[in-house]
């Protein structure tokens, strides 16, 4: 099993450009998440999908959109990138959002917006 | 909503010493408290977790304690080794109810000096 995979690993964008970060899991998990990690700020939740077909905003959703394409895949889109979105992005998944179980993280995408 | 405070933000110890990291939470309904370890450039990984019906849990050199009255939980690492050097994140959530998202502390950078 690959676990949680993310593409790309690195990306440099110019202000105003758009891009989609891809995430997939092969653990048959119901819930998936997108976090951003900035120095000294911990992990902040951008959006989550409690189950296939649902998505909800997290703590810092502005400037982002998501799509739960199917049970395996959860993508994050930046429509018009801004320098404030320079960060490391992690996707995560778990069996069920309210079950109190381990979240498994992907390897991360390091995004720089110039 | 839930807020998790984590202290200290940095911790330096000599190899073989013990390390303690403390977290406080604000929502008395929180009942699941995991700890994640993130090595430099890697993804966060769960190292231990505790539920509110348990006061202490151990796994070899690591242990977590929970004080529900004080709304505080702590990570204890004994006989520290250089490979324990990493950033540690605490988190809190409520399982079994409608609010299952993890709220993370801002992290503690632990350095173990040989």
PDB file of C-alpha atoms in Angstrom:
ATOM      1  CA  UNK A   1       0.000   0.000   0.000  1.00  0.00           C
ATOM      2  CA  UNK A   2       1.251   3.477  -0.893  1.00  0.00           C
ATOM      3  CA  UNK A   3      -0.743   5.145   1.894  1.00  0.00           C
ATOM      4  CA  UNK A   4      -1.353   8.829   1.155  1.00  0.00           C
ATOM      5  CA  UNK A   5       0.311  10.266  -1.931  1.00  0.00           C
ATOM      6  CA  UNK A   6       0.537  13.878  -3.088  1.00  0.00           C
ATOM      7  CA  UNK A   7       1.614  15.550  -6.291  1.00  0.00           C
ATOM      8  CA  UNK A   8       3.556  17.628  -7.011  1.00  0.00           C
ATOM      9  CA  UNK A   9       6.306  17.614  -4.356  1.00  0.00           C
ATOM     10  CA  UNK A  10       7.462  21.134  -5.198  1.00  0.00           C
ATOM     11  CA  UNK A  11       5.896  23.996  -7.136  1.00  0.00           C
ATOM     12  CA  UNK A  12       6.771  27.610  -7.859  1.00  0.00           C
ATOM     13  CA  UNK A  13       3.987  29.909  -9.037  1.00  0.00           C
ATOM     14  CA  UNK A  14       3.737  33.541  -9.957  1.00  0.00           C
ATOM     15  CA  UNK A  15       1.130  35.722  -8.278  1.00  0.00           C
ATOM     16  CA  UNK A  16      -2.231  35.219  -9.986  1.00  0.00           C
ATOM     17  CA  UNK A  17      -1.485  31.798 -11.437  1.00  0.00           C
ATOM     18  CA  UNK A  18      -3.690  28.838 -10.622  1.00  0.00           C
ATOM     19  CA  UNK A  19      -2.871  25.246  -9.782  1.00  0.00           C
ATOM     20  CA  UNK A  20      -4.343  22.081  -8.331  1.00  0.00           C
ATOM     21  CA  UNK A  21      -2.706  19.924  -5.682  1.00  0.00           C
ATOM     22  CA  UNK A  22      -3.595  16.268  -5.954  1.00  0.00           C
ATOM     23  CA  UNK A  23      -4.019  13.792  -3.104  1.00  0.00           C
ATOM     24  CA  UNK A  24      -4.927  10.115  -3.142  1.00  0.00           C
ATOM     25  CA  UNK A  25      -5.183   7.393  -0.476  1.00  0.00           C
ATOM     26  CA  UNK A  26      -5.452   3.638  -0.878  1.00  0.00           C
ATOM     27  CA  UNK A  27      -6.523   2.784   2.688  1.00  0.00           C
ATOM     28  CA  UNK A  28     -10.290   2.948   2.023  1.00  0.00           C
ATOM     29  CA  UNK A  29     -10.561   5.892   4.401  1.00  0.00           C
ATOM     30  CA  UNK A  30     -13.751   7.904   4.545  1.00  0.00           C
ATOM     31  CA  UNK A  31     -12.383  11.260   5.724  1.00  0.00           C
ATOM     32  CA  UNK A  32      -9.740  13.387   4.036  1.00  0.00           C
ATOM     33  CA  UNK A  33      -8.138  16.720   4.935  1.00  0.00           C
ATOM     34  CA  UNK A  34      -5.978  19.505   3.577  1.00  0.00           C
ATOM     35  CA  UNK A  35      -3.654  21.365   5.966  1.00  0.00           C
ATOM     36  CA  UNK A  36      -1.113  24.088   5.530  1.00  0.00           C
ATOM     37  CA  UNK A  37       2.010  24.312   7.647  1.00  0.00           C
ATOM     38  CA  UNK A  38       3.805  27.590   8.206  1.00  0.00           C
ATOM     39  CA  UNK A  39       6.791  28.169  10.519  1.00  0.00           C
ATOM     40  CA  UNK A  40       5.659  28.564  14.108  1.00  0.00           C
ATOM     41  CA  UNK A  41       1.991  28.081  13.208  1.00  0.00           C
ATOM     42  CA  UNK A  42       1.528  24.353  13.456  1.00  0.00           C
ATOM     43  CA  UNK A  43      -0.909  22.598  11.125  1.00  0.00           C
ATOM     44  CA  UNK A  44      -3.977  24.583  10.144  1.00  0.00           C
ATOM     45  CA  UNK A  45      -6.979  22.968   8.500  1.00  0.00           C
ATOM     46  CA  UNK A  46      -7.976  24.420   5.139  1.00  0.00           C
ATOM     47  CA  UNK A  47     -10.820  22.112   4.062  1.00  0.00           C
ATOM     48  CA  UNK A  48     -11.982  18.640   4.911  1.00  0.00           C
ATOM     49  CA  UNK A  49     -14.214  15.953   3.484  1.00  0.00           C
ATOM     50  CA  UNK A  50     -15.922  13.876   6.140  1.00  0.00           C
ATOM     51  CA  UNK A  51     -17.076  11.348   3.550  1.00  0.00           C
ATOM     52  CA  UNK A  52     -17.346  10.952  -0.209  1.00  0.00           C
ATOM     53  CA  UNK A  53     -19.599  13.623  -1.638  1.00  0.00           C
ATOM     54  CA  UNK A  54     -19.167  16.150   1.187  1.00  0.00           C
ATOM     55  CA  UNK A  55     -16.696  18.985   1.764  1.00  0.00           C
ATOM     56  CA  UNK A  56     -16.530  21.631   4.475  1.00  0.00           C
ATOM     57  CA  UNK A  57     -14.422  24.642   5.359  1.00  0.00           C
ATOM     58  CA  UNK A  58     -11.772  24.437   8.012  1.00  0.00           C
ATOM     59  CA  UNK A  59      -9.921  27.191   9.839  1.00  0.00           C
ATOM     60  CA  UNK A  60      -8.281  28.948   6.849  1.00  0.00           C
ATOM     61  CA  UNK A  61     -10.353  28.299   3.667  1.00  0.00           C
ATOM     62  CA  UNK A  62     -10.049  31.702   1.945  1.00  0.00           C
ATOM     63  CA  UNK A  63      -8.377  31.505  -1.460  1.00  0.00           C
ATOM     64  CA  UNK A  64      -8.855  27.752  -1.818  1.00  0.00           C
ATOM     65  CA  UNK A  65     -11.379  25.319  -3.254  1.00  0.00           C
ATOM     66  CA  UNK A  66     -11.562  21.544  -2.989  1.00  0.00           C
ATOM     67  CA  UNK A  67     -13.057  18.596  -4.813  1.00  0.00           C
ATOM     68  CA  UNK A  68     -13.665  15.131  -3.420  1.00  0.00           C
ATOM     69  CA  UNK A  69     -13.439  13.369  -6.755  1.00  0.00           C
ATOM     70  CA  UNK A  70     -14.194   9.917  -5.342  1.00  0.00           C
ATOM     71  CA  UNK A  71     -13.448   8.023  -2.145  1.00  0.00           C
ATOM     72  CA  UNK A  72      -9.726   7.890  -2.939  1.00  0.00           C
ATOM     73  CA  UNK A  73      -9.002  11.384  -4.229  1.00  0.00           C
ATOM     74  CA  UNK A  74      -9.240  14.869  -2.720  1.00  0.00           C
ATOM     75  CA  UNK A  75      -7.814  17.841  -4.603  1.00  0.00           C
ATOM     76  CA  UNK A  76      -7.024  21.398  -3.504  1.00  0.00           C
ATOM     77  CA  UNK A  77      -7.199  24.262  -5.975  1.00  0.00           C
ATOM     78  CA  UNK A  78      -5.672  27.717  -5.795  1.00  0.00           C
ATOM     79  CA  UNK A  79      -7.549  29.876  -8.301  1.00  0.00           C
ATOM     80  CA  UNK A  80      -5.349  32.978  -8.088  1.00  0.00           C
ATOM     81  CA  UNK A  81      -2.210  32.338  -6.062  1.00  0.00           C
ATOM     82  CA  UNK A  82      -0.935  34.980  -3.647  1.00  0.00           C
ATOM     83  CA  UNK A  83       2.439  35.212  -1.827  1.00  0.00           C
ATOM     84  CA  UNK A  84       0.564  34.577   1.452  1.00  0.00           C
ATOM     85  CA  UNK A  85      -0.180  31.093   0.171  1.00  0.00           C
ATOM     86  CA  UNK A  86       3.504  30.174   0.187  1.00  0.00           C
ATOM     87  CA  UNK A  87       3.505  27.184   2.522  1.00  0.00           C
ATOM     88  CA  UNK A  88       3.872  23.430   2.842  1.00  0.00           C
ATOM     89  CA  UNK A  89       0.596  21.659   2.136  1.00  0.00           C
ATOM     90  CA  UNK A  90      -0.257  18.298   3.644  1.00  0.00           C
ATOM     91  CA  UNK A  91      -3.098  16.004   2.756  1.00  0.00           C
ATOM     92  CA  UNK A  92      -4.278  13.519   5.380  1.00  0.00           C
ATOM     93  CA  UNK A  93      -6.862  10.787   5.727  1.00  0.00           C
ATOM     94  CA  UNK A  94      -8.495   8.764   8.465  1.00  0.00           C
ATOM     95  CA  UNK A  95     -11.038   5.989   8.828  1.00  0.00           C
ATOM     96  CA  UNK A  96     -13.783   8.286  10.004  1.00  0.00           C
ATOM     97  CA  UNK A  97     -13.745  11.876  11.141  1.00  0.00           C
ATOM     98  CA  UNK A  98     -15.489  11.334  14.450  1.00  0.00           C
ATOM     99  CA  UNK A  99     -13.914   7.978  15.379  1.00  0.00           C
ATOM    100  CA  UNK A 100     -10.832   9.304  17.152  1.00  0.00           C
ATOM    101  CA  UNK A 101      -8.372   7.396  15.002  1.00  0.00           C
ATOM    102  CA  UNK A 102      -4.939   8.148  13.549  1.00  0.00           C
ATOM    103  CA  UNK A 103      -4.673  10.590  10.681  1.00  0.00           C
ATOM    104  CA  UNK A 104      -2.199   9.464   8.012  1.00  0.00           C
ATOM    105  CA  UNK A 105      -0.354  12.259   6.240  1.00  0.00           C
ATOM    106  CA  UNK A 106       1.009  12.514   2.728  1.00  0.00           C
ATOM    107  CA  UNK A 107       4.607  13.627   2.053  1.00  0.00           C
ATOM    108  CA  UNK A 108       3.624  17.247   1.490  1.00  0.00           C
ATOM    109  CA  UNK A 109       3.816  19.804  -1.327  1.00  0.00           C
ATOM    110  CA  UNK A 110       6.163  22.752  -0.892  1.00  0.00           C
ATOM    111  CA  UNK A 111       4.600  25.717  -2.700  1.00  0.00           C
ATOM    112  CA  UNK A 112       6.285  29.048  -3.331  1.00  0.00           C
ATOM    113  CA  UNK A 113       4.323  31.973  -4.755  1.00  0.00           C
ATOM    114  CA  UNK A 114       6.461  34.797  -6.125  1.00  0.00           C
TER     115      UNK A 114
ATOM    116  CA  UNK B   1     -14.201  26.491  19.297  1.00  0.00           C
ATOM    117  CA  UNK B   2     -11.302  24.435  20.610  1.00  0.00           C
ATOM    118  CA  UNK B   3      -7.912  26.054  21.196  1.00  0.00           C
ATOM    119  CA  UNK B   4      -4.731  24.136  21.985  1.00  0.00           C
ATOM    120  CA  UNK B   5      -1.717  25.806  23.579  1.00  0.00           C
ATOM    121  CA  UNK B   6       1.639  23.984  23.501  1.00  0.00           C
ATOM    122  CA  UNK B   7       4.762  24.705  25.554  1.00  0.00           C
ATOM    123  CA  UNK B   8       7.659  25.082  25.242  1.00  0.00           C
ATOM    124  CA  UNK B   9       8.173  26.038  21.604  1.00  0.00           C
ATOM    125  CA  UNK B  10      11.780  24.824  21.740  1.00  0.00           C
ATOM    126  CA  UNK B  11      13.441  22.330  24.071  1.00  0.00           C
ATOM    127  CA  UNK B  12      17.069  21.268  24.203  1.00  0.00           C
ATOM    128  CA  UNK B  13      18.203  18.298  26.315  1.00  0.00           C
ATOM    129  CA  UNK B  14      21.282  16.142  26.698  1.00  0.00           C
ATOM    130  CA  UNK B  15      21.149  12.591  25.418  1.00  0.00           C
ATOM    131  CA  UNK B  16      19.816  10.347  28.147  1.00  0.00           C
ATOM    132  CA  UNK B  17      17.818  13.073  29.871  1.00  0.00           C
ATOM    133  CA  UNK B  18      14.028  13.232  29.943  1.00  0.00           C
ATOM    134  CA  UNK B  19      11.899  15.669  27.957  1.00  0.00           C
ATOM    135  CA  UNK B  20       8.405  16.900  28.801  1.00  0.00           C
ATOM    136  CA  UNK B  21       6.077  18.826  26.501  1.00  0.00           C
ATOM    137  CA  UNK B  22       2.780  20.205  27.799  1.00  0.00           C
ATOM    138  CA  UNK B  23      -0.461  21.120  26.076  1.00  0.00           C
ATOM    139  CA  UNK B  24      -3.620  22.717  27.379  1.00  0.00           C
ATOM    140  CA  UNK B  25      -6.986  22.655  25.673  1.00  0.00           C
ATOM    141  CA  UNK B  26     -10.052  24.835  26.076  1.00  0.00           C
ATOM    142  CA  UNK B  27     -13.043  22.633  25.135  1.00  0.00           C
ATOM    143  CA  UNK B  28     -14.062  20.319  27.962  1.00  0.00           C
ATOM    144  CA  UNK B  29     -15.842  18.120  25.385  1.00  0.00           C
ATOM    145  CA  UNK B  30     -12.502  17.117  23.814  1.00  0.00           C
ATOM    146  CA  UNK B  31     -11.826  13.451  24.436  1.00  0.00           C
ATOM    147  CA  UNK B  32      -9.087  12.352  22.030  1.00  0.00           C
ATOM    148  CA  UNK B  33      -5.493  13.608  22.323  1.00  0.00           C
ATOM    149  CA  UNK B  34      -2.856  12.423  19.829  1.00  0.00           C
ATOM    150  CA  UNK B  35       0.803  13.363  19.563  1.00  0.00           C
ATOM    151  CA  UNK B  36       2.576  13.589  16.222  1.00  0.00           C
ATOM    152  CA  UNK B  37       6.305  13.639  15.487  1.00  0.00           C
ATOM    153  CA  UNK B  38       7.657  15.406  12.426  1.00  0.00           C
ATOM    154  CA  UNK B  39      11.266  14.935  11.434  1.00  0.00           C
ATOM    155  CA  UNK B  40      12.893  17.593   9.298  1.00  0.00           C
ATOM    156  CA  UNK B  41      11.441  17.580   5.783  1.00  0.00           C
ATOM    157  CA  UNK B  42       9.125  14.665   6.536  1.00  0.00           C
ATOM    158  CA  UNK B  43       5.431  14.173   7.159  1.00  0.00           C
ATOM    159  CA  UNK B  44       3.885  14.194  10.669  1.00  0.00           C
ATOM    160  CA  UNK B  45       3.431  10.696  12.101  1.00  0.00           C
ATOM    161  CA  UNK B  46       1.412   9.573  15.107  1.00  0.00           C
ATOM    162  CA  UNK B  47       3.555   8.384  18.003  1.00  0.00           C
ATOM    163  CA  UNK B  48       1.005   7.968  20.773  1.00  0.00           C
ATOM    164  CA  UNK B  49      -2.558   8.951  21.598  1.00  0.00           C
ATOM    165  CA  UNK B  50      -4.840   8.899  24.623  1.00  0.00           C
ATOM    166  CA  UNK B  51      -8.583   9.026  25.165  1.00  0.00           C
ATOM    167  CA  UNK B  52     -10.258  10.830  28.032  1.00  0.00           C
ATOM    168  CA  UNK B  53     -11.242   7.651  29.866  1.00  0.00           C
ATOM    169  CA  UNK B  54      -7.545   6.921  30.515  1.00  0.00           C
ATOM    170  CA  UNK B  55      -5.163   8.942  32.695  1.00  0.00           C
ATOM    171  CA  UNK B  56      -1.864   7.639  31.342  1.00  0.00           C
ATOM    172  CA  UNK B  57      -0.556   5.575  28.461  1.00  0.00           C
ATOM    173  CA  UNK B  58       2.960   4.275  27.855  1.00  0.00           C
ATOM    174  CA  UNK B  59       4.804   2.904  24.855  1.00  0.00           C
ATOM    175  CA  UNK B  60       8.419   2.032  25.598  1.00  0.00           C
ATOM    176  CA  UNK B  61      10.232   5.358  26.208  1.00  0.00           C
ATOM    177  CA  UNK B  62       7.254   7.625  25.563  1.00  0.00           C
ATOM    178  CA  UNK B  63       4.228   8.245  27.726  1.00  0.00           C
ATOM    179  CA  UNK B  64       1.294  10.615  27.695  1.00  0.00           C
ATOM    180  CA  UNK B  65      -0.606  11.801  30.767  1.00  0.00           C
ATOM    181  CA  UNK B  66      -3.986  13.497  30.867  1.00  0.00           C
ATOM    182  CA  UNK B  67      -5.396  15.767  33.560  1.00  0.00           C
ATOM    183  CA  UNK B  68      -9.005  16.476  32.630  1.00  0.00           C
ATOM    184  CA  UNK B  69      -9.564  18.800  35.562  1.00  0.00           C
ATOM    185  CA  UNK B  70      -6.739  21.065  34.423  1.00  0.00           C
ATOM    186  CA  UNK B  71      -7.492  20.410  30.744  1.00  0.00           C
ATOM    187  CA  UNK B  72      -3.853  19.520  30.269  1.00  0.00           C
ATOM    188  CA  UNK B  73      -2.016  16.626  28.651  1.00  0.00           C
ATOM    189  CA  UNK B  74       1.701  16.018  28.467  1.00  0.00           C
ATOM    190  CA  UNK B  75       4.213  13.998  26.458  1.00  0.00           C
ATOM    191  CA  UNK B  76       7.081  12.430  28.376  1.00  0.00           C
ATOM    192  CA  UNK B  77      10.143  11.040  26.628  1.00  0.00           C
ATOM    193  CA  UNK B  78      12.670   9.211  28.800  1.00  0.00           C
ATOM    194  CA  UNK B  79      16.276   8.304  27.990  1.00  0.00           C
ATOM    195  CA  UNK B  80      16.274  10.657  25.020  1.00  0.00           C
ATOM    196  CA  UNK B  81      18.339   9.759  21.961  1.00  0.00           C
ATOM    197  CA  UNK B  82      19.550  11.915  19.041  1.00  0.00           C
ATOM    198  CA  UNK B  83      16.896  10.315  16.808  1.00  0.00           C
ATOM    199  CA  UNK B  84      14.221  11.844  19.070  1.00  0.00           C
ATOM    200  CA  UNK B  85      15.194  15.248  17.663  1.00  0.00           C
ATOM    201  CA  UNK B  86      12.131  16.494  15.755  1.00  0.00           C
ATOM    202  CA  UNK B  87       9.120  18.776  16.027  1.00  0.00           C
ATOM    203  CA  UNK B  88       6.323  17.366  18.182  1.00  0.00           C
ATOM    204  CA  UNK B  89       2.695  18.421  17.805  1.00  0.00           C
ATOM    205  CA  UNK B  90      -0.120  17.810  20.231  1.00  0.00           C
ATOM    206  CA  UNK B  91      -3.742  17.860  19.111  1.00  0.00           C
ATOM    207  CA  UNK B  92      -7.243  17.560  20.520  1.00  0.00           C
ATOM    208  CA  UNK B  93     -10.593  16.535  19.108  1.00  0.00           C
ATOM    209  CA  UNK B  94     -13.979  15.198  20.088  1.00  0.00           C
ATOM    210  CA  UNK B  95     -14.787  11.736  18.798  1.00  0.00           C
ATOM    211  CA  UNK B  96     -18.248  10.271  18.784  1.00  0.00           C
ATOM    212  CA  UNK B  97     -19.885  13.619  18.210  1.00  0.00           C
ATOM    213  CA  UNK B  98     -20.250  16.172  15.456  1.00  0.00           C
ATOM    214  CA  UNK B  99     -16.873  17.866  15.945  1.00  0.00           C
ATOM    215  CA  UNK B 100     -14.185  15.386  15.016  1.00  0.00           C
ATOM    216  CA  UNK B 101     -11.516  17.619  13.480  1.00  0.00           C
ATOM    217  CA  UNK B 102      -8.089  17.728  15.104  1.00  0.00           C
ATOM    218  CA  UNK B 103      -6.970  21.078  16.486  1.00  0.00           C
ATOM    219  CA  UNK B 104      -3.159  21.174  16.623  1.00  0.00           C
ATOM    220  CA  UNK B 105      -0.796  23.011  18.916  1.00  0.00           C
ATOM    221  CA  UNK B 106       1.935  25.071  17.298  1.00  0.00           C
ATOM    222  CA  UNK B 107       4.649  22.518  17.900  1.00  0.00           C
ATOM    223  CA  UNK B 108       7.750  21.979  20.032  1.00  0.00           C
ATOM    224  CA  UNK B 109      11.166  21.644  18.431  1.00  0.00           C
ATOM    225  CA  UNK B 110      13.110  19.110  20.484  1.00  0.00           C
ATOM    226  CA  UNK B 111      16.884  18.946  20.103  1.00  0.00           C
ATOM    227  CA  UNK B 112      18.773  16.086  21.747  1.00  0.00           C
ATOM    228  CA  UNK B 113      22.484  16.786  22.043  1.00  0.00           C
ATOM    229  CA  UNK B 114      24.876  13.815  22.034  1.00  0.00           C
TER     230      UNK B 114
END
